[in-house]
Amino acid sequence: MTTTHVDYQLSQLDQLEAESIHIFREVAAEFEKPVLMFSGGKDSIVMLRLAEKAFFPAKLPFPLLQVDTGLDFQEVLDTRDSWVERLGARMIVATIDEAIAAGHVVDDGKTSRNRMQIGTLLGAIEENGFTAAFGGGRRDEEKARAKERVYSHRDDFGQWDPKMQRPELWSLYNGRIHAGEHMRIFPLSNWTELDIWHYIHREQIEIPSIYFAHEREVIARDGMLLSLGEEIQPKGNETVEKKMVRFRTVGDRTQTGCVESEATDTAAIIDEIAIARVTERGATRGDDRFSEAAMEDRKKEGYF
């Protein structure tokens, strides 16, 4: 008699997907007014795709929120708009310029637009009364993010205390908050950059074209390749070069570098990331290079 064995074990990607979908459904059931922070970057797009799966065929039960620096790459904004239109989602855009005009943020001419996102985000959360905000942060990105739980409590000033986090044994999440407080929720906490790219490849997810190798005029500055533009012009002995590059992460154009690459599709990017020894933020985000604790300092103040 022949016996057959059926392997019901989920793949790693399926396990990660199931965990993230569970988190989305828990938050939607537990919190009165959640919101999904959506920049149009690869991580927030994967997060949005998971949210779409979590509630399909219904529409998303929460709006999307973008903090616009005014210096975002146009390719990213175009992809953002494409996703919003396809899903019929409600999009809230909180701009730094509006936050400056409202007095929520002070532009001293020295602070980067990435850092000014803090006050802009906190103002948007307070103004709209959001009690939970989904973010695309992953633990492998940076030391401070490695300390953060899936449910990250923020006090009534929007601040994070890494020493006062709640235990999450057996994937049980404590979402209790007082008036004025909110939670940051990170459904991608256990994903890595490589997992993100495997998922994008498997699901054939639409992402901004600048994630793929293309020819671009760049300037080498402070160990990074910055894209030539209105805000980035040569200084001193710097020269403009044309190189085949791609972006591993996207954000404020003045703080986001690119890397030399020939990877023009997701399969080639996966091969490239598999042997990388520096995270995307460590390699190409200028605002994380100010100090060893730069990200943690910003997170304590209310950063993503």
mmCIF file of C-alpha atoms in Angstrom:
data_model
loop_
_atom_site.group_PDB
_atom_site.id
_atom_site.type_symbol
_atom_site.label_atom_id
_atom_site.label_comp_id
_atom_site.label_asym_id
_atom_site.label_seq_id
_atom_site.Cartn_x
_atom_site.Cartn_y
_atom_site.Cartn_z
ATOM 1 C CA MET A 1 0.000 0.000 0.000
ATOM 2 C CA THR A 2 1.427 3.357 -1.037
ATOM 3 C CA THR A 3 1.142 6.253 1.375
ATOM 4 C CA THR A 4 1.537 9.852 0.385
ATOM 5 C CA HIS A 5 2.724 12.713 2.520
ATOM 6 C CA VAL A 6 1.486 16.222 1.896
ATOM 7 C CA ASP A 7 3.734 18.967 3.197
ATOM 8 C CA TYR A 8 1.543 21.737 4.570
ATOM 9 C CA GLN A 9 4.485 23.807 5.786
ATOM 10 C CA LEU A 10 4.444 27.418 4.654
ATOM 11 C CA SER A 11 7.422 28.953 2.910
ATOM 12 C CA GLN A 12 9.304 31.730 4.700
ATOM 13 C CA LEU A 13 7.587 34.386 2.557
ATOM 14 C CA ASP A 14 4.167 32.868 3.234
ATOM 15 C CA GLN A 15 4.865 32.884 6.980
ATOM 16 C CA LEU A 16 5.933 36.529 6.893
ATOM 17 C CA GLU A 17 2.900 37.428 4.795
ATOM 18 C CA ALA A 18 0.528 35.621 7.190
ATOM 19 C CA GLU A 19 2.074 37.352 10.221
ATOM 20 C CA SER A 20 1.748 40.788 8.627
ATOM 21 C CA ILE A 21 -1.852 40.181 7.562
ATOM 22 C CA HIS A 22 -2.657 39.063 11.123
ATOM 23 C CA ILE A 23 -1.182 42.322 12.467
ATOM 24 C CA PHE A 24 -3.259 44.426 10.055
ATOM 25 C CA ARG A 25 -6.463 42.668 11.071
ATOM 26 C CA GLU A 26 -5.660 42.931 14.789
ATOM 27 C CA VAL A 27 -5.083 46.676 14.519
ATOM 28 C CA ALA A 28 -8.227 47.249 12.444
ATOM 29 C CA ALA A 29 -10.254 45.399 15.095
ATOM 30 C CA GLU A 30 -8.575 46.958 18.133
ATOM 31 C CA PHE A 31 -7.977 50.613 17.297
ATOM 32 C CA GLU A 32 -10.603 53.248 16.668
ATOM 33 C CA LYS A 33 -8.790 55.280 14.017
ATOM 34 C CA PRO A 34 -5.701 53.747 12.338
ATOM 35 C CA VAL A 35 -3.802 55.158 9.358
ATOM 36 C CA LEU A 36 -1.170 53.697 7.027
ATOM 37 C CA MET A 37 1.909 55.834 6.383
ATOM 38 C CA PHE A 38 2.561 55.571 2.653
ATOM 39 C CA SER A 39 5.552 57.219 1.006
ATOM 40 C CA GLY A 40 5.560 55.343 -2.300
ATOM 41 C CA GLY A 41 8.849 53.614 -1.416
ATOM 42 C CA LYS A 42 9.326 49.851 -1.712
ATOM 43 C CA ASP A 43 8.625 49.009 1.947
ATOM 44 C CA SER A 44 5.465 51.079 2.181
ATOM 45 C CA ILE A 45 4.281 49.598 -1.130
ATOM 46 C CA VAL A 46 4.794 46.036 0.176
ATOM 47 C CA MET A 47 2.969 47.073 3.355
ATOM 48 C CA LEU A 48 0.081 48.440 1.282
ATOM 49 C CA ARG A 49 -0.042 45.245 -0.791
ATOM 50 C CA LEU A 50 -0.312 43.203 2.433
ATOM 51 C CA ALA A 51 -3.075 45.485 3.714
ATOM 52 C CA GLU A 52 -4.892 45.017 0.399
ATOM 53 C CA LYS A 53 -4.718 41.240 0.858
ATOM 54 C CA ALA A 54 -5.785 41.470 4.511
ATOM 55 C CA PHE A 55 -9.125 43.097 3.699
ATOM 56 C CA PHE A 56 -9.845 42.016 0.102
ATOM 57 C CA PRO A 57 -12.397 42.228 -1.474
ATOM 58 C CA ALA A 58 -13.386 45.124 0.787
ATOM 59 C CA LYS A 59 -11.645 48.480 0.541
ATOM 60 C CA LEU A 60 -9.000 49.455 3.065
ATOM 61 C CA PRO A 61 -10.681 50.370 6.391
ATOM 62 C CA PHE A 62 -8.249 53.232 6.978
ATOM 63 C CA PRO A 63 -6.742 56.116 4.981
ATOM 64 C CA LEU A 64 -3.159 56.562 3.790
ATOM 65 C CA LEU A 65 -0.889 59.320 5.071
ATOM 66 C CA GLN A 66 2.195 60.732 3.385
ATOM 67 C CA VAL A 67 4.538 63.281 4.910
ATOM 68 C CA ASP A 68 5.723 65.220 1.850
ATOM 69 C CA THR A 69 9.190 66.742 2.234
ATOM 70 C CA GLY A 70 8.810 68.805 -0.931
ATOM 71 C CA LEU A 71 12.019 67.121 -2.109
ATOM 72 C CA ASP A 72 10.668 63.682 -2.992
ATOM 73 C CA PHE A 73 11.615 61.994 -6.269
ATOM 74 C CA GLN A 74 8.936 62.475 -8.934
ATOM 75 C CA GLU A 75 9.077 58.774 -9.891
ATOM 76 C CA VAL A 76 8.098 57.908 -6.308
ATOM 77 C CA LEU A 77 5.184 60.361 -6.264
ATOM 78 C CA ASP A 78 3.915 59.004 -9.589
ATOM 79 C CA THR A 79 3.939 55.430 -8.257
ATOM 80 C CA ARG A 80 2.228 56.589 -5.057
ATOM 81 C CA ASP A 81 -0.588 58.149 -7.084
ATOM 82 C CA SER A 82 -0.913 55.020 -9.231
ATOM 83 C CA TRP A 83 -1.462 52.819 -6.157
ATOM 84 C CA VAL A 84 -3.911 55.229 -4.556
ATOM 85 C CA GLU A 85 -5.969 55.410 -7.755
ATOM 86 C CA ARG A 86 -5.995 51.633 -8.264
ATOM 87 C CA LEU A 87 -7.126 50.886 -4.713
ATOM 88 C CA GLY A 88 -9.533 53.814 -4.480
ATOM 89 C CA ALA A 89 -7.922 54.690 -1.150
ATOM 90 C CA ARG A 90 -8.268 57.990 0.695
ATOM 91 C CA MET A 91 -4.922 59.793 0.702
ATOM 92 C CA ILE A 92 -3.920 62.478 3.201
ATOM 93 C CA VAL A 93 -0.786 64.456 2.318
ATOM 94 C CA ALA A 94 0.829 66.424 5.144
ATOM 95 C CA THR A 95 3.448 68.768 3.700
ATOM 96 C CA ILE A 96 6.404 70.267 5.513
ATOM 97 C CA ASP A 97 5.713 73.635 3.880
ATOM 98 C CA GLU A 98 2.205 73.672 5.387
ATOM 99 C CA ALA A 99 3.592 72.604 8.779
ATOM 100 C CA ILE A 100 6.095 75.481 8.664
ATOM 101 C CA ALA A 101 3.311 77.921 7.773
ATOM 102 C CA ALA A 102 1.182 76.574 10.653
ATOM 103 C CA GLY A 103 4.059 76.928 13.097
ATOM 104 C CA HIS A 104 4.350 73.182 13.814
ATOM 105 C CA VAL A 105 7.867 73.133 12.370
ATOM 106 C CA VAL A 106 10.612 75.759 12.375
ATOM 107 C CA ASP A 107 12.804 76.073 9.288
ATOM 108 C CA ASP A 108 16.149 77.354 10.580
ATOM 109 C CA GLY A 109 17.950 76.788 7.274
ATOM 110 C CA LYS A 110 20.107 74.053 8.810
ATOM 111 C CA THR A 111 17.709 71.221 9.685
ATOM 112 C CA SER A 112 17.152 68.648 6.944
ATOM 113 C CA ARG A 113 13.689 68.121 5.527
ATOM 114 C CA ASN A 114 13.855 64.500 6.716
ATOM 115 C CA ARG A 115 14.106 65.689 10.299
ATOM 116 C CA MET A 116 11.335 68.249 9.784
ATOM 117 C CA GLN A 117 9.048 65.318 8.979
ATOM 118 C CA ILE A 118 8.822 64.665 12.737
ATOM 119 C CA GLY A 119 6.760 67.737 13.621
ATOM 120 C CA THR A 120 4.773 67.437 10.400
ATOM 121 C CA LEU A 121 3.826 63.830 11.150
ATOM 122 C CA LEU A 122 2.936 64.497 14.788
ATOM 123 C CA GLY A 123 0.794 67.455 13.729
ATOM 124 C CA ALA A 124 -1.083 65.313 11.181
ATOM 125 C CA ILE A 125 -1.667 62.517 13.711
ATOM 126 C CA GLU A 126 -3.007 64.957 16.320
ATOM 127 C CA GLU A 127 -5.122 66.935 13.850
ATOM 128 C CA ASN A 128 -6.814 63.801 12.481
ATOM 129 C CA GLY A 129 -7.059 61.990 15.826
ATOM 130 C CA PHE A 130 -5.262 58.858 14.631
ATOM 131 C CA THR A 131 -4.783 56.248 17.366
ATOM 132 C CA ALA A 132 -2.478 53.916 15.407
ATOM 133 C CA ALA A 133 -0.116 54.515 12.492
ATOM 134 C CA PHE A 134 1.277 51.677 10.372
ATOM 135 C CA GLY A 135 4.909 52.184 9.359
ATOM 136 C CA GLY A 136 7.169 50.216 7.019
ATOM 137 C CA GLY A 137 10.183 50.034 9.370
ATOM 138 C CA ARG A 138 12.132 46.771 9.526
ATOM 139 C CA ARG A 139 14.453 45.587 12.296
ATOM 140 C CA ASP A 140 17.339 44.847 9.923
ATOM 141 C CA GLU A 141 17.519 48.454 8.687
ATOM 142 C CA GLU A 142 19.187 50.163 11.624
ATOM 143 C CA LYS A 143 20.182 49.613 15.267
ATOM 144 C CA ALA A 144 17.376 51.734 16.715
ATOM 145 C CA ARG A 145 14.746 49.961 14.625
ATOM 146 C CA ALA A 146 16.099 46.630 15.849
ATOM 147 C CA LYS A 147 15.010 47.681 19.360
ATOM 148 C CA GLU A 148 11.436 48.450 18.391
ATOM 149 C CA ARG A 149 8.485 46.116 18.914
ATOM 150 C CA VAL A 150 5.649 45.494 16.459
ATOM 151 C CA TYR A 151 3.394 47.693 18.626
ATOM 152 C CA SER A 152 5.472 50.753 19.492
ATOM 153 C CA HIS A 153 3.863 52.947 22.140
ATOM 154 C CA ARG A 154 4.098 56.735 21.739
ATOM 155 C CA ASP A 155 3.205 59.092 24.580
ATOM 156 C CA ASP A 156 0.996 62.164 24.337
ATOM 157 C CA PHE A 157 3.972 64.109 22.946
ATOM 158 C CA GLY A 158 4.455 61.475 20.216
ATOM 159 C CA GLN A 159 7.747 60.345 21.752
ATOM 160 C CA TRP A 160 9.198 56.839 22.022
ATOM 161 C CA ASP A 161 10.960 55.444 25.093
ATOM 162 C CA PRO A 162 12.930 52.291 24.177
ATOM 163 C CA LYS A 163 13.093 51.299 27.865
ATOM 164 C CA MET A 164 9.318 51.334 28.291
ATOM 165 C CA GLN A 165 8.237 48.893 25.604
ATOM 166 C CA ARG A 166 5.612 46.248 26.172
ATOM 167 C CA PRO A 167 6.313 42.492 25.960
ATOM 168 C CA GLU A 168 4.950 40.672 22.904
ATOM 169 C CA LEU A 169 5.039 37.049 23.990
ATOM 170 C CA TRP A 170 3.330 34.549 21.663
ATOM 171 C CA SER A 171 2.518 37.407 19.263
ATOM 172 C CA LEU A 172 0.059 38.925 21.735
ATOM 173 C CA TYR A 173 -0.057 42.694 21.369
ATOM 174 C CA ASN A 174 -1.081 45.205 24.027
ATOM 175 C CA GLY A 175 -2.752 48.133 22.292
ATOM 176 C CA ARG A 176 -4.082 49.988 25.336
ATOM 177 C CA ILE A 177 -3.490 53.725 25.171
ATOM 178 C CA HIS A 178 -4.600 56.814 27.066
ATOM 179 C CA ALA A 179 -6.129 59.911 25.504
ATOM 180 C CA GLY A 180 -3.594 61.728 23.325
ATOM 181 C CA GLU A 181 -1.316 58.708 22.950
ATOM 182 C CA HIS A 182 -0.988 56.532 19.873
ATOM 183 C CA MET A 183 0.725 53.391 18.638
ATOM 184 C CA ARG A 184 3.123 52.968 15.755
ATOM 185 C CA ILE A 185 2.567 49.565 14.175
ATOM 186 C CA PHE A 186 5.288 47.806 12.174
ATOM 187 C CA PRO A 187 3.889 44.835 10.189
ATOM 188 C CA LEU A 188 7.248 44.365 8.397
ATOM 189 C CA SER A 189 9.346 44.172 11.580
ATOM 190 C CA ASN A 190 10.525 40.611 10.916
ATOM 191 C CA TRP A 191 11.177 41.103 7.199
ATOM 192 C CA THR A 192 14.617 41.788 5.741
ATOM 193 C CA GLU A 193 15.540 43.789 2.652
ATOM 194 C CA LEU A 194 16.041 40.492 0.836
ATOM 195 C CA ASP A 195 12.576 39.279 1.902
ATOM 196 C CA ILE A 196 11.074 42.513 0.559
ATOM 197 C CA TRP A 197 12.683 41.981 -2.840
ATOM 198 C CA HIS A 198 11.715 38.298 -2.990
ATOM 199 C CA TYR A 199 8.122 39.345 -2.265
ATOM 200 C CA ILE A 200 8.169 42.112 -4.882
ATOM 201 C CA HIS A 201 9.541 39.566 -7.386
ATOM 202 C CA ARG A 202 6.962 36.918 -6.509
ATOM 203 C CA GLU A 203 3.965 39.256 -6.477
ATOM 204 C CA GLN A 204 5.133 41.343 -9.470
ATOM 205 C CA ILE A 205 4.503 44.499 -7.468
ATOM 206 C CA GLU A 206 4.677 47.928 -9.111
ATOM 207 C CA ILE A 207 7.493 50.022 -7.599
ATOM 208 C CA PRO A 208 9.219 53.287 -8.648
ATOM 209 C CA SER A 209 11.560 52.935 -11.631
ATOM 210 C CA ILE A 210 14.511 54.481 -9.749
ATOM 211 C CA TYR A 211 14.920 51.233 -7.779
ATOM 212 C CA PHE A 212 16.247 49.695 -11.017
ATOM 213 C CA ALA A 213 19.593 50.503 -12.638
ATOM 214 C CA HIS A 214 19.541 53.491 -14.981
ATOM 215 C CA GLU A 215 21.968 56.127 -16.214
ATOM 216 C CA ARG A 216 22.028 59.272 -14.075
ATOM 217 C CA GLU A 217 24.261 62.283 -13.491
ATOM 218 C CA VAL A 218 25.698 62.019 -9.990
ATOM 219 C CA ILE A 219 28.134 63.769 -7.656
ATOM 220 C CA ALA A 220 30.357 61.894 -5.189
ATOM 221 C CA ARG A 221 29.988 63.531 -1.762
ATOM 222 C CA ASP A 222 30.673 62.248 1.769
ATOM 223 C CA GLY A 223 30.997 58.666 0.565
ATOM 224 C CA MET A 224 27.695 58.723 -1.322
ATOM 225 C CA LEU A 225 26.575 59.292 -4.888
ATOM 226 C CA LEU A 226 23.998 62.096 -4.927
ATOM 227 C CA SER A 227 21.758 62.764 -7.910
ATOM 228 C CA LEU A 228 22.462 66.032 -9.716
ATOM 229 C CA GLY A 229 19.550 68.428 -9.439
ATOM 230 C CA GLU A 230 18.384 71.847 -8.393
ATOM 231 C CA GLU A 231 19.337 71.225 -4.754
ATOM 232 C CA ILE A 232 22.476 69.170 -5.468
ATOM 233 C CA GLN A 233 25.155 71.023 -7.433
ATOM 234 C CA PRO A 234 28.965 70.538 -7.492
ATOM 235 C CA LYS A 235 30.986 72.180 -4.713
ATOM 236 C CA GLY A 236 34.718 72.884 -4.757
ATOM 237 C CA ASN A 237 36.529 70.122 -6.652
ATOM 238 C CA GLU A 238 33.430 67.944 -7.092
ATOM 239 C CA THR A 239 32.650 66.822 -10.638
ATOM 240 C CA VAL A 240 29.512 65.561 -12.326
ATOM 241 C CA GLU A 241 29.703 62.009 -13.712
ATOM 242 C CA LYS A 242 27.289 59.812 -15.620
ATOM 243 C CA LYS A 243 26.951 56.382 -14.024
ATOM 244 C CA MET A 244 24.652 53.373 -14.053
ATOM 245 C CA VAL A 245 23.024 53.582 -10.642
ATOM 246 C CA ARG A 246 19.935 52.608 -8.698
ATOM 247 C CA PHE A 247 18.405 53.622 -5.378
ATOM 248 C CA ARG A 248 18.127 51.141 -2.506
ATOM 249 C CA THR A 249 15.928 53.488 -0.483
ATOM 250 C CA VAL A 250 14.122 56.722 -1.335
ATOM 251 C CA GLY A 251 13.455 59.932 0.568
ATOM 252 C CA ASP A 252 14.607 63.548 0.631
ATOM 253 C CA ARG A 253 16.682 64.016 -2.559
ATOM 254 C CA THR A 254 19.355 65.966 -0.660
ATOM 255 C CA GLN A 255 19.886 63.137 1.848
ATOM 256 C CA THR A 256 19.399 60.035 -0.299
ATOM 257 C CA GLY A 257 22.262 58.537 -2.270
ATOM 258 C CA CYS A 258 22.312 55.892 -4.976
ATOM 259 C CA VAL A 259 24.650 52.953 -5.628
ATOM 260 C CA GLU A 260 26.397 51.826 -8.788
ATOM 261 C CA SER A 261 24.513 48.878 -10.238
ATOM 262 C CA GLU A 262 23.684 46.968 -13.409
ATOM 263 C CA ALA A 263 20.550 45.384 -11.892
ATOM 264 C CA THR A 264 17.658 46.249 -14.196
ATOM 265 C CA ASP A 265 15.118 43.715 -12.875
ATOM 266 C CA THR A 266 14.073 42.206 -9.554
ATOM 267 C CA ALA A 267 15.992 38.953 -10.077
ATOM 268 C CA ALA A 268 19.257 40.857 -10.570
ATOM 269 C CA ILE A 269 18.534 43.044 -7.530
ATOM 270 C CA ILE A 270 17.975 39.924 -5.388
ATOM 271 C CA ASP A 271 21.387 38.598 -6.468
ATOM 272 C CA GLU A 272 22.934 41.958 -5.629
ATOM 273 C CA ILE A 273 21.298 42.296 -2.202
ATOM 274 C CA ALA A 274 22.158 38.689 -1.268
ATOM 275 C CA ILE A 275 25.855 39.571 -1.072
ATOM 276 C CA ALA A 276 25.479 43.110 0.323
ATOM 277 C CA ARG A 277 27.018 43.700 3.742
ATOM 278 C CA VAL A 278 25.681 47.194 4.404
ATOM 279 C CA THR A 279 21.988 47.995 4.944
ATOM 280 C CA GLU A 280 20.266 50.341 2.533
ATOM 281 C CA ARG A 281 20.021 53.112 5.137
ATOM 282 C CA GLY A 282 23.645 52.732 6.198
ATOM 283 C CA ALA A 283 24.807 52.868 2.604
ATOM 284 C CA THR A 284 22.696 55.666 1.164
ATOM 285 C CA ARG A 285 20.937 57.792 3.806
ATOM 286 C CA GLY A 286 22.905 60.881 4.794
ATOM 287 C CA ASP A 287 20.711 61.716 7.783
ATOM 288 C CA ASP A 288 21.720 58.424 9.446
ATOM 289 C CA ARG A 289 25.421 59.300 9.254
ATOM 290 C CA PHE A 290 25.432 62.252 11.643
ATOM 291 C CA SER A 291 26.109 60.044 14.662
ATOM 292 C CA GLU A 292 25.855 56.435 15.869
ATOM 293 C CA ALA A 293 22.540 57.279 17.527
ATOM 294 C CA ALA A 294 21.109 59.559 14.815
ATOM 295 C CA MET A 295 18.095 57.349 14.058
ATOM 296 C CA GLU A 296 17.359 56.606 17.718
ATOM 297 C CA ASP A 297 17.452 60.300 18.589
ATOM 298 C CA ARG A 298 14.933 61.056 15.836
ATOM 299 C CA LYS A 299 12.696 58.142 16.823
ATOM 300 C CA LYS A 300 12.578 59.342 20.432
ATOM 301 C CA GLU A 301 11.282 62.663 19.115
ATOM 302 C CA GLY A 302 8.564 61.013 17.026
ATOM 303 C CA TYR A 303 10.204 59.887 13.760
ATOM 304 C CA PHE A 304 8.788 56.879 11.849
#
